[in-house]
CSV table of C-alpha atoms and ligand atoms in Angstrom, one decimal:
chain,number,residue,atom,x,y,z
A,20,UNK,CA,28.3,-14.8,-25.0
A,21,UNK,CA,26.0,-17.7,-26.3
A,22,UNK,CA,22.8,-18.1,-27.2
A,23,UNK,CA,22.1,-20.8,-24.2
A,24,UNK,CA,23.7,-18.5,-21.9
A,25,UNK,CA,21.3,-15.8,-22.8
A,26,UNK,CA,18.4,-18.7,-22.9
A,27,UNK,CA,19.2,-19.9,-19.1
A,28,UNK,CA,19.6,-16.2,-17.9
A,29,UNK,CA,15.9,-15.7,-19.5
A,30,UNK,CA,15.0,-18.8,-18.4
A,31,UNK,CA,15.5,-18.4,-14.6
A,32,UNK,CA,15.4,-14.6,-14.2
A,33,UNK,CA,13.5,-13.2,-17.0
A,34,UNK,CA,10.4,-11.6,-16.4
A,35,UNK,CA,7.9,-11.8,-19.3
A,36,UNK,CA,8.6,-8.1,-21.1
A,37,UNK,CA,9.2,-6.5,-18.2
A,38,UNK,CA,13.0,-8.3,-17.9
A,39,UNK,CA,14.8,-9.3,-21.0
A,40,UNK,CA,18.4,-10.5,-20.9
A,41,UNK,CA,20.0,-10.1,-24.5
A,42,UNK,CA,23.3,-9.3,-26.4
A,43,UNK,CA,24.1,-5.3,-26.2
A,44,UNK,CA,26.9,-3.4,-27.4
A,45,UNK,CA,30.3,-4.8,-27.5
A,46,UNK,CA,28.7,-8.4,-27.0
A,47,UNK,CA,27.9,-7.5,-23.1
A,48,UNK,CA,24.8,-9.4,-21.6
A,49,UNK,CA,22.5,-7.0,-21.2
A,50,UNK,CA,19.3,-6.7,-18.7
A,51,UNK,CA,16.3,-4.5,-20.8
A,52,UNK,CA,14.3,-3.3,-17.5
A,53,UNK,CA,10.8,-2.2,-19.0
A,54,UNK,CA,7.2,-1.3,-17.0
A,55,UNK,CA,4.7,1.0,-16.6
A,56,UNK,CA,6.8,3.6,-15.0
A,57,UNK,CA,10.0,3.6,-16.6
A,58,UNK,CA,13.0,1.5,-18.6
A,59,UNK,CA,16.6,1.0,-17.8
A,60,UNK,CA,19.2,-1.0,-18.9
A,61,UNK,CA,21.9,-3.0,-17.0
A,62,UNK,CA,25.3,-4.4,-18.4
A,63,UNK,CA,26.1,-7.7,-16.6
A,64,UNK,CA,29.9,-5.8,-17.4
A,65,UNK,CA,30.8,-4.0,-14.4
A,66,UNK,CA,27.2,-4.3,-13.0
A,67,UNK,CA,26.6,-1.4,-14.8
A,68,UNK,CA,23.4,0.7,-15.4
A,69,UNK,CA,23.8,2.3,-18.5
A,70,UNK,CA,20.6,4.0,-18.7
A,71,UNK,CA,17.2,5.0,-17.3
A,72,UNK,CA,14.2,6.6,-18.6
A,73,UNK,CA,11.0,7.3,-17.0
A,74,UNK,CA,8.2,7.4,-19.0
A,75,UNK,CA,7.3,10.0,-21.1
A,76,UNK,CA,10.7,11.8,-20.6
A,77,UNK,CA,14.1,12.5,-21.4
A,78,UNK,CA,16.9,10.0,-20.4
A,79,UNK,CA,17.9,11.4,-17.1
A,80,UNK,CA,21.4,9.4,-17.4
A,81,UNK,CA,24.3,10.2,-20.0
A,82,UNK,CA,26.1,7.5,-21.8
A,83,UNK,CA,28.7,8.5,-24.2
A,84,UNK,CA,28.4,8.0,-28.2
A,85,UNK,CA,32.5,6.8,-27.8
A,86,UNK,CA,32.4,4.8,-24.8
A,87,UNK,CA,34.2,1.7,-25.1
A,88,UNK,CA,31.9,-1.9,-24.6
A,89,UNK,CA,35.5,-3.8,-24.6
A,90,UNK,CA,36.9,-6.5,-22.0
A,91,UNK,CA,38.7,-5.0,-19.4
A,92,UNK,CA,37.6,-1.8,-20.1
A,93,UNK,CA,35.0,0.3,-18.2
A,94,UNK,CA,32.3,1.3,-19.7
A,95,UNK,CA,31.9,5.3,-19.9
A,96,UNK,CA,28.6,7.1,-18.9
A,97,UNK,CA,25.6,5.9,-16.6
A,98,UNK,CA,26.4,4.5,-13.6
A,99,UNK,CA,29.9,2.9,-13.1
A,100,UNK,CA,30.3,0.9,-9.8
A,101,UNK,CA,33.9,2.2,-8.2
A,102,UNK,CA,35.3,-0.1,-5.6
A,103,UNK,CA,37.0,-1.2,-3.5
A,104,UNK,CA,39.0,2.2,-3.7
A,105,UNK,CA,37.9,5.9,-5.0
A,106,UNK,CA,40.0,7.3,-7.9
A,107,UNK,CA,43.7,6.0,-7.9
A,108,UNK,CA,44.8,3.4,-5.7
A,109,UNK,CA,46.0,4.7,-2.0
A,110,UNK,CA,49.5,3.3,-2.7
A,111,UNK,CA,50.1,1.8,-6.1
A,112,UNK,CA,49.3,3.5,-9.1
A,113,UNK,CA,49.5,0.5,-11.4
A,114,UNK,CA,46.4,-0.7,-10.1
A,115,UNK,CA,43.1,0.5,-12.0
A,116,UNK,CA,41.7,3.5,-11.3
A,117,UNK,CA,38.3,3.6,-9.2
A,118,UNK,CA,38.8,-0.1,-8.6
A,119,UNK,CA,38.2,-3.3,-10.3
A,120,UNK,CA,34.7,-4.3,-10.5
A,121,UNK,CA,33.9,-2.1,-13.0
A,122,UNK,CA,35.4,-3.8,-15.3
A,123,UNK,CA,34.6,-7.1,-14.4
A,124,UNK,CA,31.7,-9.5,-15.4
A,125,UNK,CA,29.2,-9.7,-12.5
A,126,UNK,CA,26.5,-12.5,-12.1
A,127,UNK,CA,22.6,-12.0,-11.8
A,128,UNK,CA,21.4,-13.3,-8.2
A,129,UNK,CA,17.4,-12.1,-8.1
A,130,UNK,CA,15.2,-10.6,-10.0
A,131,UNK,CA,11.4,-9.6,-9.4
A,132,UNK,CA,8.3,-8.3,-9.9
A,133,UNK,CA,7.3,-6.2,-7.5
A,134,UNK,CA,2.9,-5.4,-6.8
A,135,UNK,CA,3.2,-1.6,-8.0
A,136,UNK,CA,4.7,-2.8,-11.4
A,137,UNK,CA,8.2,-1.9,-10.6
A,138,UNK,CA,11.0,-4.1,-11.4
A,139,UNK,CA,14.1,-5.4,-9.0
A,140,UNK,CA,17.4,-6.7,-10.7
A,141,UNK,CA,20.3,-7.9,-8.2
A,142,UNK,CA,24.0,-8.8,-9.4
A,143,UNK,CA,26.2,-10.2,-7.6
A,144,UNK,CA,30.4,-10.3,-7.7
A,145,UNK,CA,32.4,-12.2,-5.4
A,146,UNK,CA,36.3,-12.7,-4.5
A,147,UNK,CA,38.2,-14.5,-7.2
A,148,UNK,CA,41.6,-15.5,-7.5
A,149,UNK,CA,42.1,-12.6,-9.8
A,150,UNK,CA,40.5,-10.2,-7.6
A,151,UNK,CA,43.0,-11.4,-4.8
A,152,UNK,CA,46.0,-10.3,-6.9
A,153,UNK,CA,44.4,-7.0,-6.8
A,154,UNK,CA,42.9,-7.0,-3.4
A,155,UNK,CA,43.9,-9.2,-0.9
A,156,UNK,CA,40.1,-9.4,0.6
A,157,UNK,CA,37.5,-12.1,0.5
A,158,UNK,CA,34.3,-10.0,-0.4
A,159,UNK,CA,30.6,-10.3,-1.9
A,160,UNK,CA,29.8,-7.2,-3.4
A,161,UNK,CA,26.2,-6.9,-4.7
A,162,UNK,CA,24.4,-4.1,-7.2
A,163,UNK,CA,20.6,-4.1,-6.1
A,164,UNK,CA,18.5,-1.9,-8.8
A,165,UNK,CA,14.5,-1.1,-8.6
A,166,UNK,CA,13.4,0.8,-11.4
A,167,UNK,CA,9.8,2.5,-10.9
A,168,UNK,CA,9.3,5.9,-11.4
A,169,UNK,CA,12.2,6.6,-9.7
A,170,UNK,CA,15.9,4.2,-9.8
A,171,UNK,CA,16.8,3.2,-6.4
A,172,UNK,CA,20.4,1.6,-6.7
A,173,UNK,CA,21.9,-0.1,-3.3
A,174,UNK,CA,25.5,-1.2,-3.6
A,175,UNK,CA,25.8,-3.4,-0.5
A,176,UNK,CA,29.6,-5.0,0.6
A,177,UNK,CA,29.8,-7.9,2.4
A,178,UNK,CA,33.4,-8.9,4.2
A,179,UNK,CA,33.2,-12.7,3.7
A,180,UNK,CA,36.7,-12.6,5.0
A,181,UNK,CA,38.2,-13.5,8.5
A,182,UNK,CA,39.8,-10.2,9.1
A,183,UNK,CA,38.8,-6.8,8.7
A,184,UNK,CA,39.1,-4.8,5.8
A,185,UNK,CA,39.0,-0.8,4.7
A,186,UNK,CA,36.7,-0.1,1.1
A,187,UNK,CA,36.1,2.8,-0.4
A,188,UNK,CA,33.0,3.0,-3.4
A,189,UNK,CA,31.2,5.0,-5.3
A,190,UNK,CA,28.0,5.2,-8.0
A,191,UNK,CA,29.5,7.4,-10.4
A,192,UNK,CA,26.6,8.6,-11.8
A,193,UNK,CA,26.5,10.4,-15.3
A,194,UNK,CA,23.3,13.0,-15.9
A,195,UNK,CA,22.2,13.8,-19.0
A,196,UNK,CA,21.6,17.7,-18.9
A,197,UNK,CA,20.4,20.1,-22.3
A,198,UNK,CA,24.0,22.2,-21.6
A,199,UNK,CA,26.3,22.4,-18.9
A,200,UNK,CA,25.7,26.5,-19.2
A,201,UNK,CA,22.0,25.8,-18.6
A,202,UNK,CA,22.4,23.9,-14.9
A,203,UNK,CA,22.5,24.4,-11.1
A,204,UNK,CA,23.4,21.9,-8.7
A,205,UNK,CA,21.8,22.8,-5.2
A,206,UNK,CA,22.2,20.3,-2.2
A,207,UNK,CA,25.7,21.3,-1.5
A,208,UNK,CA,25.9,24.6,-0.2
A,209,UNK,CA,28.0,25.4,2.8
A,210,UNK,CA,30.3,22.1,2.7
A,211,UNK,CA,33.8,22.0,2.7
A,212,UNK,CA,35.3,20.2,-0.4
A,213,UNK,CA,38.8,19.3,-1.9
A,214,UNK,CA,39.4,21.0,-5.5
A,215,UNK,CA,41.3,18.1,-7.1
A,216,UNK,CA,41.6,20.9,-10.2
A,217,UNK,CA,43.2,23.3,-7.7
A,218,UNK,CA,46.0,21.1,-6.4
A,219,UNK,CA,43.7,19.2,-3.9
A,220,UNK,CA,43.0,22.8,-1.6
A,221,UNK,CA,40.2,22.7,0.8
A,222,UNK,CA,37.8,25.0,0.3
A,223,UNK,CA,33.7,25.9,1.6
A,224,UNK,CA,31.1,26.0,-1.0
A,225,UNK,CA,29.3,29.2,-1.7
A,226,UNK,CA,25.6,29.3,-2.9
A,227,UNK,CA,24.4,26.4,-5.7
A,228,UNK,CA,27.2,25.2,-8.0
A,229,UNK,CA,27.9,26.1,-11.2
A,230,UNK,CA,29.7,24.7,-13.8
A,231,UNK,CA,32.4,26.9,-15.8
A,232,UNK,CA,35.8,24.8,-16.3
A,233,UNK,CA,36.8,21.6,-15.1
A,234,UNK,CA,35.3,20.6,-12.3
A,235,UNK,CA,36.8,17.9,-9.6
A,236,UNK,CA,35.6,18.6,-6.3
A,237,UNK,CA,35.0,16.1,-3.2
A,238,UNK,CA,32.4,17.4,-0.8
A,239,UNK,CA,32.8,16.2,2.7
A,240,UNK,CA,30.6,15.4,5.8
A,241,UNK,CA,27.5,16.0,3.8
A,242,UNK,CA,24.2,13.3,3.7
A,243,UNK,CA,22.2,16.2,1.6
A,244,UNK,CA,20.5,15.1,-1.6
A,245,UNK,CA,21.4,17.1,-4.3
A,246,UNK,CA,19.1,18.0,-7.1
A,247,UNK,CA,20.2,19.1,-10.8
A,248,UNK,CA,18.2,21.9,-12.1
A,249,UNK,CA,18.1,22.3,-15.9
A,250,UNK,CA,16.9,25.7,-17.5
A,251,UNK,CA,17.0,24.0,-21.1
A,252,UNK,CA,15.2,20.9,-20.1
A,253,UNK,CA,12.8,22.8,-18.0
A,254,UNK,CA,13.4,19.9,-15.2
A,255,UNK,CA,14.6,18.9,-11.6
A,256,UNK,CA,16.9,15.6,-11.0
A,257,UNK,CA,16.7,14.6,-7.7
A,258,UNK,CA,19.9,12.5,-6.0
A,259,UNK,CA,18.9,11.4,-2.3
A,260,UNK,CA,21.4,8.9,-0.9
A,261,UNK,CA,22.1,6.7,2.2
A,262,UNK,CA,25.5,5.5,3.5
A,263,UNK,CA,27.4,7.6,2.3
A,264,UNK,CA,29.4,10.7,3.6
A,265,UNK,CA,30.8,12.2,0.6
A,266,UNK,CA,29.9,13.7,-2.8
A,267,UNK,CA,31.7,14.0,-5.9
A,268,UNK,CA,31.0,17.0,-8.6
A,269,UNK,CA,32.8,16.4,-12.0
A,270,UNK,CA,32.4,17.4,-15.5
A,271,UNK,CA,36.1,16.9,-17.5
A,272,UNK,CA,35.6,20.2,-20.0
A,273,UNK,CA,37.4,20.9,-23.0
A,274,UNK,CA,41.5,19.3,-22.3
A,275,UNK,CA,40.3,16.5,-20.3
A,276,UNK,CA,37.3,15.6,-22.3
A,277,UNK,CA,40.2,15.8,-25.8
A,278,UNK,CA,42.5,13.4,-23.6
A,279,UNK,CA,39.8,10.4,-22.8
A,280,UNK,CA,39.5,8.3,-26.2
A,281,UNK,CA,36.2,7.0,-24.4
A,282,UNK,CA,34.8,10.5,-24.6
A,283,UNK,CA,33.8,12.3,-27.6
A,284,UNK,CA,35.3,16.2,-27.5
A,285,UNK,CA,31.8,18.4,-27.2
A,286,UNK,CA,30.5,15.9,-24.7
A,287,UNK,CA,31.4,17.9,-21.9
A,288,UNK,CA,28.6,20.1,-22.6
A,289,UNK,CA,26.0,17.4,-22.4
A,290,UNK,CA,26.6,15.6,-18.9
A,291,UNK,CA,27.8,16.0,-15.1
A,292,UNK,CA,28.6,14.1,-12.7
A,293,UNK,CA,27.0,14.2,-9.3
A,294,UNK,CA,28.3,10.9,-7.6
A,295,UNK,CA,27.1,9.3,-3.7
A,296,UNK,CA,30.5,8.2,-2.4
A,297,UNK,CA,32.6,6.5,0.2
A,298,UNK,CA,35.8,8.1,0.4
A,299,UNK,CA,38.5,10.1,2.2
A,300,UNK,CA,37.4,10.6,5.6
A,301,UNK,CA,34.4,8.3,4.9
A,302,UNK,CA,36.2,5.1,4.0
A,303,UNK,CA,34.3,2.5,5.3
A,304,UNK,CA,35.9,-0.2,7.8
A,305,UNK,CA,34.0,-3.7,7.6
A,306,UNK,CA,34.7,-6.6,10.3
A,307,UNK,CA,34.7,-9.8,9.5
A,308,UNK,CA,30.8,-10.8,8.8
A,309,UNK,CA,29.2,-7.3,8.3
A,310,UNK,CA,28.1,-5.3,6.0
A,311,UNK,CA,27.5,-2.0,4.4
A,312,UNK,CA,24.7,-0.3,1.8
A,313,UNK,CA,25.8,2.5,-0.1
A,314,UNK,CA,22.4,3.8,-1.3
A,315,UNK,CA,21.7,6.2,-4.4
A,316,UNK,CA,17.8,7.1,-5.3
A,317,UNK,CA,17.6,9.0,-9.1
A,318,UNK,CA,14.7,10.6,-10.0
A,319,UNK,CA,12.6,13.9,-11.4
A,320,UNK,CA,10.7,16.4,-9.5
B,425,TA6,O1,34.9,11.0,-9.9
B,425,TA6,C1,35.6,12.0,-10.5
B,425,TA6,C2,36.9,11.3,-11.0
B,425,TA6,O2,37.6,10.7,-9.9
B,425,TA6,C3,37.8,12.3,-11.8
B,425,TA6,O3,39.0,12.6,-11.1
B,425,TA6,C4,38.0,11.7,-13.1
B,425,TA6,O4,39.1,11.0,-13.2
B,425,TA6,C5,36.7,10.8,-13.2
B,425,TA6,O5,36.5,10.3,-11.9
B,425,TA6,C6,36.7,9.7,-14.3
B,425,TA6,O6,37.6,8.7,-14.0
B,425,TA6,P1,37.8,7.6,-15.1
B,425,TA6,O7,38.8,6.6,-14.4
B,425,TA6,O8,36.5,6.9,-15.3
B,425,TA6,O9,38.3,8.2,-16.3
């Protein structure tokens, strides 16, 4: 990353102190979102968010102390952007995991001030000849962030191709909680959901979720918002959501959390994972032409 790149990016989508591009960890171009409400920061890798902060509180997204900020690599914590499939490929393993883009270098397409002081980022990432060894689809793919008081992401897929095409997505988002003994996630009760930790079995959800062992579940036919509450931090996240069908519930505890080399051993305790999702029965089908918003608002209550 160069110093004129960094200059140009500032030059035509910087926004005084409220929008800074600069060099972050691992040499990613970074977006600093600051104003009167809140900050956030966006990694041009993977069209990432890595954080968010509103102010006067705790940062309501994890990000983890041993993630890697390498090429290639996706970046562990906040909110990774899964597409165009949902965990492993359908049919060949060999292909990354969650998709490609997160791992990918996105471009910046708008940015803006908005009247109530709140700030707008959009990146953009578009078909490429790598992304056709991958995918055989012709795609624009864009990550639309407003940070106020409140983040409201919109990851919206556009099939720029001449035939139709199936995608599946996610914003994997990463809470920062005071202890994973200390939380409740309400939103969900009463939906079926498969227990990827219990060899994929369908079962119904009884009362709020709590979090004891490793966690993998994929709750179906729900549009609820969910909402985090956190004895030790004495607070409510809120997750609302649009376009999406599905939610995922994960936190990797003590083996899984020992195996990832992107995740430090005790951090288990520290986050969850409540993700908005397109996948299994919800994969979405796109014609030629149209498009689809998968929507994620984050915020406190
Ligand atoms: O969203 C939950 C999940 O699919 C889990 O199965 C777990 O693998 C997690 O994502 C993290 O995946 P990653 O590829 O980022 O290590």
């Amino acid at each position: 990353m160069s110093n004129s790149e960094l200059e140009k990016l500032n030059k035509k989508y910087g926004i005084g102190d409220q929008l800074i591009f600069s060099e972050g960890p691992g040499g990613f171009i970074v977006a600093e979102m600051r104003n009167p409400h809140a900050e956030a920061t966006v990694a041009l890798h993977g069209g990432h968010i890595m954080s968010f902060r509103p102010r006067d509180h705790e940062p309501v997204l994890w990000l983890s102390s041993n993630s890697h900020f390498k090429t290639g690599k996706a970046i562990r914590g906040g909110i990774p952007v899964c597409w165009p499939w949902f965990a492993d490929h359908p049919t060949d393993q060999d292909k990354p995991a969650h998709g490609f883009v997160r791992a990918a270098v996105w471009s910046v397409s708008e940015s803006e001030k908005l009247e109530d002081e709140s700030t707008r980022l959009k990146l953009l990432i578009a078909d490429s000849e790598e992304t056709i060894k991958l995918w055989p689809h012709r795609f624009r793919l864009e990550m639309d962030c407003t940070l106020s008081d409140v983040l409201r992401v919109k990851l919206i897929s556009t099939n720029t191709d001449n035939k139709p095409f199936m995608c599946a997505g996610a914003l994997h988002s990463y809470f920062n909680i005071s202890s994973i003994s200390n939380i409740l996630i309400k939103g969900l009760e009463g939906c079926r959901y498969i227990d990827k930790v219990d060899q994929g079995r369908r079962k119904i959800q009884d009362g709020a979720i709590s979090v004891k062992s490793e966690t993998d579940r994929i709750y179906l036919d729900t549009k609820a918002d969910c909402i985090i509450e956190d004895s030790g931090m004495q607070r409510r996240i809120f997750i609302s959501k649009n376009g999406s069908r599905t939610t995922v519930v994960w936190n990797p505890w003590i083996d899984k959390a020992g195996e990832m080399q992107d995740f430090g051993d005790g951090e288990y305790k520290g986050m969850v994972c409540v993700e908005t999702v397109n996948a299994d029965t919800d994969v979405i089908s796109l014609a030629p032409g149209n498009t689809h918003t998968l929507e994620s608002t984050i915020g406190l209550i």
